[in-house]
PDB file of C-alpha atoms in Angstrom:
ATOM      1  CA  MET Q   1     138.477  52.348 122.440  1.00  0.00           C
ATOM      2  CA  THR Q   2     136.805  50.529 119.543  1.00  0.00           C
ATOM      3  CA  ILE Q   3     134.162  48.843 121.702  1.00  0.00           C
ATOM      4  CA  SER Q   4     133.488  51.996 123.683  1.00  0.00           C
ATOM      5  CA  THR Q   5     132.989  53.993 120.485  1.00  0.00           C
ATOM      6  CA  VAL Q   6     130.407  51.511 119.221  1.00  0.00           C
ATOM      7  CA  PHE Q   7     128.708  51.538 122.621  1.00  0.00           C
ATOM      8  CA  ASN Q   8     128.661  55.344 122.746  1.00  0.00           C
ATOM      9  CA  GLY Q   9     127.017  55.471 119.348  1.00  0.00           C
ATOM     10  CA  ALA Q  10     124.403  52.913 120.417  1.00  0.00           C
ATOM     11  CA  ALA Q  11     123.729  54.717 123.707  1.00  0.00           C
ATOM     12  CA  LEU Q  12     123.199  58.057 121.969  1.00  0.00           C
ATOM     13  CA  SER Q  13     120.877  56.459 119.423  1.00  0.00           C
ATOM     14  CA  ALA Q  14     118.897  54.787 122.214  1.00  0.00           C
ATOM     15  CA  SER Q  15     118.450  58.051 124.108  1.00  0.00           C
ATOM     16  CA  LEU Q  16     116.998  59.698 121.003  1.00  0.00           C
ATOM     17  CA  ILE Q  17     115.041  57.012 119.194  1.00  0.00           C
ATOM     18  CA  MET Q  18     113.088  55.500 122.095  1.00  0.00           C
ATOM     19  CA  ALA Q  19     111.037  58.657 122.634  1.00  0.00           C
ATOM     20  CA  ILE Q  20     107.496  58.250 121.310  1.00  0.00           C
ATOM     21  CA  GLY Q  21     107.074  60.241 118.132  1.00  0.00           C
ATOM     22  CA  ALA Q  22     105.592  60.178 114.650  1.00  0.00           C
ATOM     23  CA  GLN Q  23     108.069  57.632 113.308  1.00  0.00           C
ATOM     24  CA  ASN Q  24     107.600  55.210 116.190  1.00  0.00           C
ATOM     25  CA  THR Q  25     103.829  55.634 115.986  1.00  0.00           C
ATOM     26  CA  PHE Q  26     103.925  54.642 112.320  1.00  0.00           C
ATOM     27  CA  VAL Q  27     105.937  51.502 113.115  1.00  0.00           C
ATOM     28  CA  LEU Q  28     103.664  50.672 116.053  1.00  0.00           C
ATOM     29  CA  ARG Q  29     100.504  50.865 113.944  1.00  0.00           C
ATOM     30  CA  GLN Q  30     101.963  48.731 111.179  1.00  0.00           C
ATOM     31  CA  GLY Q  31     102.967  46.123 113.743  1.00  0.00           C
ATOM     32  CA  LEU Q  32      99.572  46.054 115.434  1.00  0.00           C
ATOM     33  CA  THR Q  33      97.846  45.519 112.107  1.00  0.00           C
ATOM     34  CA  ARG Q  34     100.538  43.095 110.929  1.00  0.00           C
ATOM     35  CA  GLN Q  35     100.918  44.948 107.659  1.00  0.00           C
ATOM     36  CA  HIS Q  36     104.328  44.658 105.953  1.00  0.00           C
ATOM     37  CA  ILE Q  37     106.131  44.521 109.286  1.00  0.00           C
ATOM     38  CA  PHE Q  38     109.565  43.700 107.886  1.00  0.00           C
ATOM     39  CA  LEU Q  39     109.395  46.391 105.201  1.00  0.00           C
ATOM     40  CA  THR Q  40     108.214  48.986 107.722  1.00  0.00           C
ATOM     41  CA  ALA Q  41     111.098  48.339 110.103  1.00  0.00           C
ATOM     42  CA  LEU Q  42     113.593  48.100 107.246  1.00  0.00           C
ATOM     43  CA  ILE Q  43     112.701  51.399 105.578  1.00  0.00           C
ATOM     44  CA  CYS Q  44     112.881  53.332 108.868  1.00  0.00           C
ATOM     45  CA  SER Q  45     116.180  51.678 109.785  1.00  0.00           C
ATOM     46  CA  LEU Q  46     117.700  52.380 106.370  1.00  0.00           C
ATOM     47  CA  CYS Q  47     116.613  56.018 106.591  1.00  0.00           C
ATOM     48  CA  ASP Q  48     118.433  56.296 109.915  1.00  0.00           C
ATOM     49  CA  LEU Q  49     121.491  54.681 108.338  1.00  0.00           C
ATOM     50  CA  VAL Q  50     121.543  57.280 105.565  1.00  0.00           C
ATOM     51  CA  LEU Q  51     120.756  60.264 107.802  1.00  0.00           C
ATOM     52  CA  MET Q  52     123.265  59.355 110.516  1.00  0.00           C
ATOM     53  CA  SER Q  53     125.972  58.750 107.926  1.00  0.00           C
ATOM     54  CA  ILE Q  54     125.248  62.093 106.291  1.00  0.00           C
ATOM     55  CA  GLY Q  55     125.268  63.774 109.697  1.00  0.00           C
ATOM     56  CA  VAL Q  56     128.653  62.396 110.704  1.00  0.00           C
ATOM     57  CA  ALA Q  57     129.954  63.319 107.253  1.00  0.00           C
ATOM     58  CA  GLY Q  58     129.182  66.968 107.929  1.00  0.00           C
ATOM     59  CA  MET Q  59     125.558  67.733 107.023  1.00  0.00           C
ATOM     60  CA  GLY Q  60     124.791  68.501 110.661  1.00  0.00           C
ATOM     61  CA  HIS Q  61     126.992  71.587 110.426  1.00  0.00           C
ATOM     62  CA  ALA Q  62     125.242  72.646 107.210  1.00  0.00           C
ATOM     63  CA  LEU Q  63     121.804  72.470 108.852  1.00  0.00           C
ATOM     64  CA  ASN Q  64     123.042  74.480 111.815  1.00  0.00           C
ATOM     65  CA  THR Q  65     124.203  77.245 109.460  1.00  0.00           C
ATOM     66  CA  MET Q  66     121.041  77.249 107.272  1.00  0.00           C
ATOM     67  CA  PRO Q  67     118.107  78.315 109.501  1.00  0.00           C
ATOM     68  CA  ASP Q  68     115.801  78.775 106.492  1.00  0.00           C
ATOM     69  CA  LEU Q  69     116.212  75.107 105.585  1.00  0.00           C
ATOM     70  CA  GLN Q  70     115.207  74.071 109.092  1.00  0.00           C
ATOM     71  CA  ARG Q  71     112.204  76.402 108.883  1.00  0.00           C
ATOM     72  CA  TRP Q  72     110.921  74.824 105.665  1.00  0.00           C
ATOM     73  CA  MET Q  73     111.518  71.337 107.036  1.00  0.00           C
ATOM     74  CA  ALA Q  74     109.421  72.274 110.059  1.00  0.00           C
ATOM     75  CA  ILE Q  75     106.613  73.609 107.853  1.00  0.00           C
ATOM     76  CA  PHE Q  76     106.431  70.489 105.693  1.00  0.00           C
ATOM     77  CA  GLY Q  77     106.669  68.302 108.771  1.00  0.00           C
ATOM     78  CA  THR Q  78     103.811  70.185 110.437  1.00  0.00           C
ATOM     79  CA  VAL Q  79     101.528  69.644 107.434  1.00  0.00           C
ATOM     80  CA  PHE Q  80     102.334  65.952 107.363  1.00  0.00           C
ATOM     81  CA  VAL Q  81     101.777  65.202 111.056  1.00  0.00           C
ATOM     82  CA  LEU Q  82      98.567  67.276 111.082  1.00  0.00           C
ATOM     83  CA  TRP Q  83      97.270  65.180 108.180  1.00  0.00           C
ATOM     84  CA  TYR Q  84      98.174  61.993 110.019  1.00  0.00           C
ATOM     85  CA  GLY Q  85      96.610  63.237 113.254  1.00  0.00           C
ATOM     86  CA  PHE Q  86      93.407  64.246 111.456  1.00  0.00           C
ATOM     87  CA  ASN Q  87      93.132  60.751 110.005  1.00  0.00           C
ATOM     88  CA  ALA Q  88      93.671  59.234 113.436  1.00  0.00           C
ATOM     89  CA  PHE Q  89      90.783  61.236 114.898  1.00  0.00           C
ATOM     90  CA  LYS Q  90      88.674  60.310 111.871  1.00  0.00           C
ATOM     91  CA  LYS Q  91      89.366  56.611 112.442  1.00  0.00           C
ATOM     92  CA  ALA Q  92      88.502  56.992 116.126  1.00  0.00           C
ATOM     93  CA  LEU Q  93      84.962  57.998 115.125  1.00  0.00           C
ATOM     94  CA  HIS Q  94      84.507  54.699 113.305  1.00  0.00           C
ATOM     95  CA  PRO Q  95      86.608  52.101 115.135  1.00  0.00           C
ATOM     96  CA  ASP Q  96      86.704  48.496 113.997  1.00  0.00           C
ATOM     97  CA  VAL Q  97      88.562  45.318 114.909  1.00  0.00           C
ATOM     98  CA  LEU Q  98      91.357  43.329 113.358  1.00  0.00           C
ATOM     99  CA  GLY Q  99      89.166  41.630 110.802  1.00  0.00           C
ATOM    100  CA  ASP Q 100      89.070  41.666 107.028  1.00  0.00           C
ATOM    101  CA  ASP Q 101      88.941  45.465 106.981  1.00  0.00           C
ATOM    102  CA  HIS Q 102      91.932  46.014 109.272  1.00  0.00           C
ATOM    103  CA  ARG Q 103      94.037  47.193 106.331  1.00  0.00           C
ATOM    104  CA  GLU Q 104      92.331  50.560 106.639  1.00  0.00           C
ATOM    105  CA  ARG Q 105      94.142  50.971 109.938  1.00  0.00           C
ATOM    106  CA  ALA Q 106      97.562  50.929 108.288  1.00  0.00           C
ATOM    107  CA  PHE Q 107      99.387  51.477 105.030  1.00  0.00           C
ATOM    108  CA  ALA Q 108      98.442  48.251 103.289  1.00  0.00           C
ATOM    109  CA  THR Q 109     100.578  48.184 100.129  1.00  0.00           C
ATOM    110  CA  PRO Q 110     104.391  48.048  99.883  1.00  0.00           C
ATOM    111  CA  GLY Q 111     104.443  51.294  97.892  1.00  0.00           C
ATOM    112  CA  LYS Q 112     102.430  53.164 100.507  1.00  0.00           C
ATOM    113  CA  VAL Q 113     104.584  51.733 103.305  1.00  0.00           C
ATOM    114  CA  ILE Q 114     107.756  52.918 101.579  1.00  0.00           C
ATOM    115  CA  LEU Q 115     106.357  56.401 100.920  1.00  0.00           C
ATOM    116  CA  ALA Q 116     105.029  56.703 104.478  1.00  0.00           C
ATOM    117  CA  GLY Q 117     108.312  55.481 105.963  1.00  0.00           C
ATOM    118  CA  LEU Q 118     110.257  58.007 103.902  1.00  0.00           C
ATOM    119  CA  ALA Q 119     107.857  60.781 104.885  1.00  0.00           C
ATOM    120  CA  PHE Q 120     107.982  59.985 108.610  1.00  0.00           C
ATOM    121  CA  SER Q 121     111.789  59.906 108.422  1.00  0.00           C
ATOM    122  CA  LEU Q 122     112.624  62.658 105.939  1.00  0.00           C
ATOM    123  CA  LEU Q 123     109.764  65.120 106.548  1.00  0.00           C
ATOM    124  CA  ASN Q 124     110.112  64.852 110.306  1.00  0.00           C
ATOM    125  CA  PRO Q 125     112.361  67.668 111.574  1.00  0.00           C
ATOM    126  CA  HIS Q 126     112.619  66.015 114.998  1.00  0.00           C
ATOM    127  CA  ALA Q 127     113.996  62.844 113.445  1.00  0.00           C
ATOM    128  CA  LEU Q 128     116.304  64.851 111.181  1.00  0.00           C
ATOM    129  CA  LEU Q 129     117.643  66.926 114.048  1.00  0.00           C
ATOM    130  CA  ASP Q 130     118.216  63.781 116.112  1.00  0.00           C
ATOM    131  CA  THR Q 131     119.936  61.773 113.395  1.00  0.00           C
ATOM    132  CA  VAL Q 132     121.659  64.399 111.281  1.00  0.00           C
ATOM    133  CA  VAL Q 133     122.434  67.201 113.721  1.00  0.00           C
ATOM    134  CA  LEU Q 134     122.841  65.531 117.121  1.00  0.00           C
ATOM    135  CA  VAL Q 135     124.303  62.182 116.053  1.00  0.00           C
ATOM    136  CA  GLY Q 136     126.219  63.958 113.298  1.00  0.00           C
ATOM    137  CA  SER Q 137     127.754  66.607 115.521  1.00  0.00           C
ATOM    138  CA  ILE Q 138     128.804  64.130 118.210  1.00  0.00           C
ATOM    139  CA  GLY Q 139     129.999  61.584 115.673  1.00  0.00           C
ATOM    140  CA  ALA Q 140     132.047  64.241 113.901  1.00  0.00           C
ATOM    141  CA  GLN Q 141     133.931  64.847 117.146  1.00  0.00           C
ATOM    142  CA  GLN Q 142     135.281  61.300 117.097  1.00  0.00           C
ATOM    143  CA  ALA Q 143     138.677  60.552 115.611  1.00  0.00           C
ATOM    144  CA  PRO Q 144     138.380  59.956 111.845  1.00  0.00           C
ATOM    145  CA  ALA Q 145     139.164  56.242 112.250  1.00  0.00           C
ATOM    146  CA  GLU Q 146     136.489  55.903 114.964  1.00  0.00           C
ATOM    147  CA  ARG Q 147     133.640  57.612 113.137  1.00  0.00           C
ATOM    148  CA  PRO Q 148     132.509  54.532 111.151  1.00  0.00           C
ATOM    149  CA  LEU Q 149     132.376  52.572 114.424  1.00  0.00           C
ATOM    150  CA  PHE Q 150     130.315  55.309 116.067  1.00  0.00           C
ATOM    151  CA  VAL Q 151     127.847  55.204 113.158  1.00  0.00           C
ATOM    152  CA  LEU Q 152     127.819  51.395 113.372  1.00  0.00           C
ATOM    153  CA  GLY Q 153     126.748  51.554 117.006  1.00  0.00           C
ATOM    154  CA  ALA Q 154     124.103  54.234 116.411  1.00  0.00           C
ATOM    155  CA  VAL Q 155     122.655  52.557 113.326  1.00  0.00           C
ATOM    156  CA  GLY Q 156     122.875  49.105 114.911  1.00  0.00           C
ATOM    157  CA  PHE Q 157     120.626  50.171 117.767  1.00  0.00           C
ATOM    158  CA  SER Q 158     118.238  51.802 115.297  1.00  0.00           C
ATOM    159  CA  PHE Q 159     117.812  48.481 113.467  1.00  0.00           C
ATOM    160  CA  VAL Q 160     117.303  46.616 116.745  1.00  0.00           C
ATOM    161  CA  TRP Q 161     114.752  49.157 117.981  1.00  0.00           C
ATOM    162  CA  PHE Q 162     112.587  49.375 114.871  1.00  0.00           C
ATOM    163  CA  PHE Q 163     112.476  45.622 114.288  1.00  0.00           C
ATOM    164  CA  SER Q 164     111.768  44.978 117.984  1.00  0.00           C
ATOM    165  CA  LEU Q 165     108.998  47.594 118.028  1.00  0.00           C
ATOM    166  CA  ALA Q 166     107.411  46.330 114.813  1.00  0.00           C
ATOM    167  CA  TYR Q 167     107.461  42.627 115.641  1.00  0.00           C
ATOM    168  CA  GLY Q 168     106.837  43.170 119.353  1.00  0.00           C
ATOM    169  CA  SER Q 169     103.703  45.208 118.710  1.00  0.00           C
ATOM    170  CA  SER Q 170     102.457  42.524 116.304  1.00  0.00           C
ATOM    171  CA  LYS Q 171     102.299  40.154 119.281  1.00  0.00           C
ATOM    172  CA  LEU Q 172      99.864  42.557 120.969  1.00  0.00           C
ATOM    173  CA  SER Q 173      97.379  42.563 118.110  1.00  0.00           C
ATOM    174  CA  HIS Q 174      95.017  40.286 120.074  1.00  0.00           C
ATOM    175  CA  LEU Q 175      94.402  43.205 122.428  1.00  0.00           C
ATOM    176  CA  PHE Q 176      92.914  45.142 119.526  1.00  0.00           C
ATOM    177  CA  ASN Q 177      90.074  42.787 118.733  1.00  0.00           C
ATOM    178  CA  LYS Q 178      87.644  45.304 120.210  1.00  0.00           C
ATOM    179  CA  PRO Q 179      86.680  48.646 118.649  1.00  0.00           C
ATOM    180  CA  LEU Q 180      87.264  50.478 121.954  1.00  0.00           C
ATOM    181  CA  ALA Q 181      90.964  49.592 121.910  1.00  0.00           C
ATOM    182  CA  TRP Q 182      91.372  51.118 118.440  1.00  0.00           C
ATOM    183  CA  ARG Q 183      89.366  54.189 119.460  1.00  0.00           C
ATOM    184  CA  ILE Q 184      91.644  54.815 122.459  1.00  0.00           C
ATOM    185  CA  LEU Q 185      94.801  54.255 120.405  1.00  0.00           C
ATOM    186  CA  ASP Q 186      93.663  56.537 117.584  1.00  0.00           C
ATOM    187  CA  ILE Q 187      92.685  59.311 119.991  1.00  0.00           C
ATOM    188  CA  LEU Q 188      96.072  59.084 121.721  1.00  0.00           C
ATOM    189  CA  ILE Q 189      97.858  59.131 118.375  1.00  0.00           C
ATOM    190  CA  GLY Q 190      95.791  62.103 117.242  1.00  0.00           C
ATOM    191  CA  PHE Q 191      96.683  64.162 120.307  1.00  0.00           C
ATOM    192  CA  MET Q 192     100.312  63.064 120.020  1.00  0.00           C
ATOM    193  CA  MET Q 193     100.442  64.305 116.422  1.00  0.00           C
ATOM    194  CA  LEU Q 194      98.884  67.619 117.489  1.00  0.00           C
ATOM    195  CA  ALA Q 195     101.555  68.018 120.170  1.00  0.00           C
ATOM    196  CA  ILE Q 196     104.274  67.296 117.625  1.00  0.00           C
ATOM    197  CA  ALA Q 197     102.705  69.781 115.199  1.00  0.00           C
ATOM    198  CA  VAL Q 198     102.734  72.499 117.868  1.00  0.00           C
ATOM    199  CA  SER Q 199     106.410  71.857 118.582  1.00  0.00           C
ATOM    200  CA  LEU Q 200     107.200  71.999 114.863  1.00  0.00           C
ATOM    201  CA  ILE Q 201     105.290  75.275 114.480  1.00  0.00           C
ATOM    202  CA  LYS Q 202     107.379  76.699 117.320  1.00  0.00           C
ATOM    203  CA  MET Q 203     110.489  75.377 115.598  1.00  0.00           C
ATOM    204  CA  ALA Q 204     109.438  77.205 112.431  1.00  0.00           C
ATOM    205  CA  GLY Q 205     109.254  80.413 114.462  1.00  0.00           C
ATOM    206  CA  PHE Q 206     105.566  81.187 114.013  1.00  0.00           C
ATOM    207  CA  PHE Q 207     105.092  81.710 117.768  1.00  0.00           C
TER     208      PHE Q 207
END
């Protein structure tokens, strides 16, 4: 039962976290530009640790019973991803390569990385619903003695995923030695952020 509980937690985390979204895009960009890779993966993983633990402890139920809180989370999240998408389109107009100015393609200081990681994790309703509500609600259904093991499995996969994505993408940086590669990536990221913004607006109940 112990091993299966850990596995179930990891499997649920995998099914949620591997979808391309704002948080994964942030990690991917930091990896490609080789900017504070370890810190980027660590901050996102630690946020998942906190959110999943809170969810299993009961916050998932609170969010389900407080629709206004979800609405405001969606509004703030929409503003943030629209800002990020706008900057992606802006960068696509002036692409460069991984040279001395590549820091402009990512958050280049530890403070900015931490703030961005927190924003992508805590101002992202999709991530909150996945970690707090979904993982929390399923984890809360486990026997009390099994809940820490369920969280261990879910959080363990989160650490593996973010560190693999960050360091794996850093190995692909040679593909981005041409401006066209950055232009394509930034355009894709921009449209992805727009799609996420539309889904968040719907979540907020505006249409």
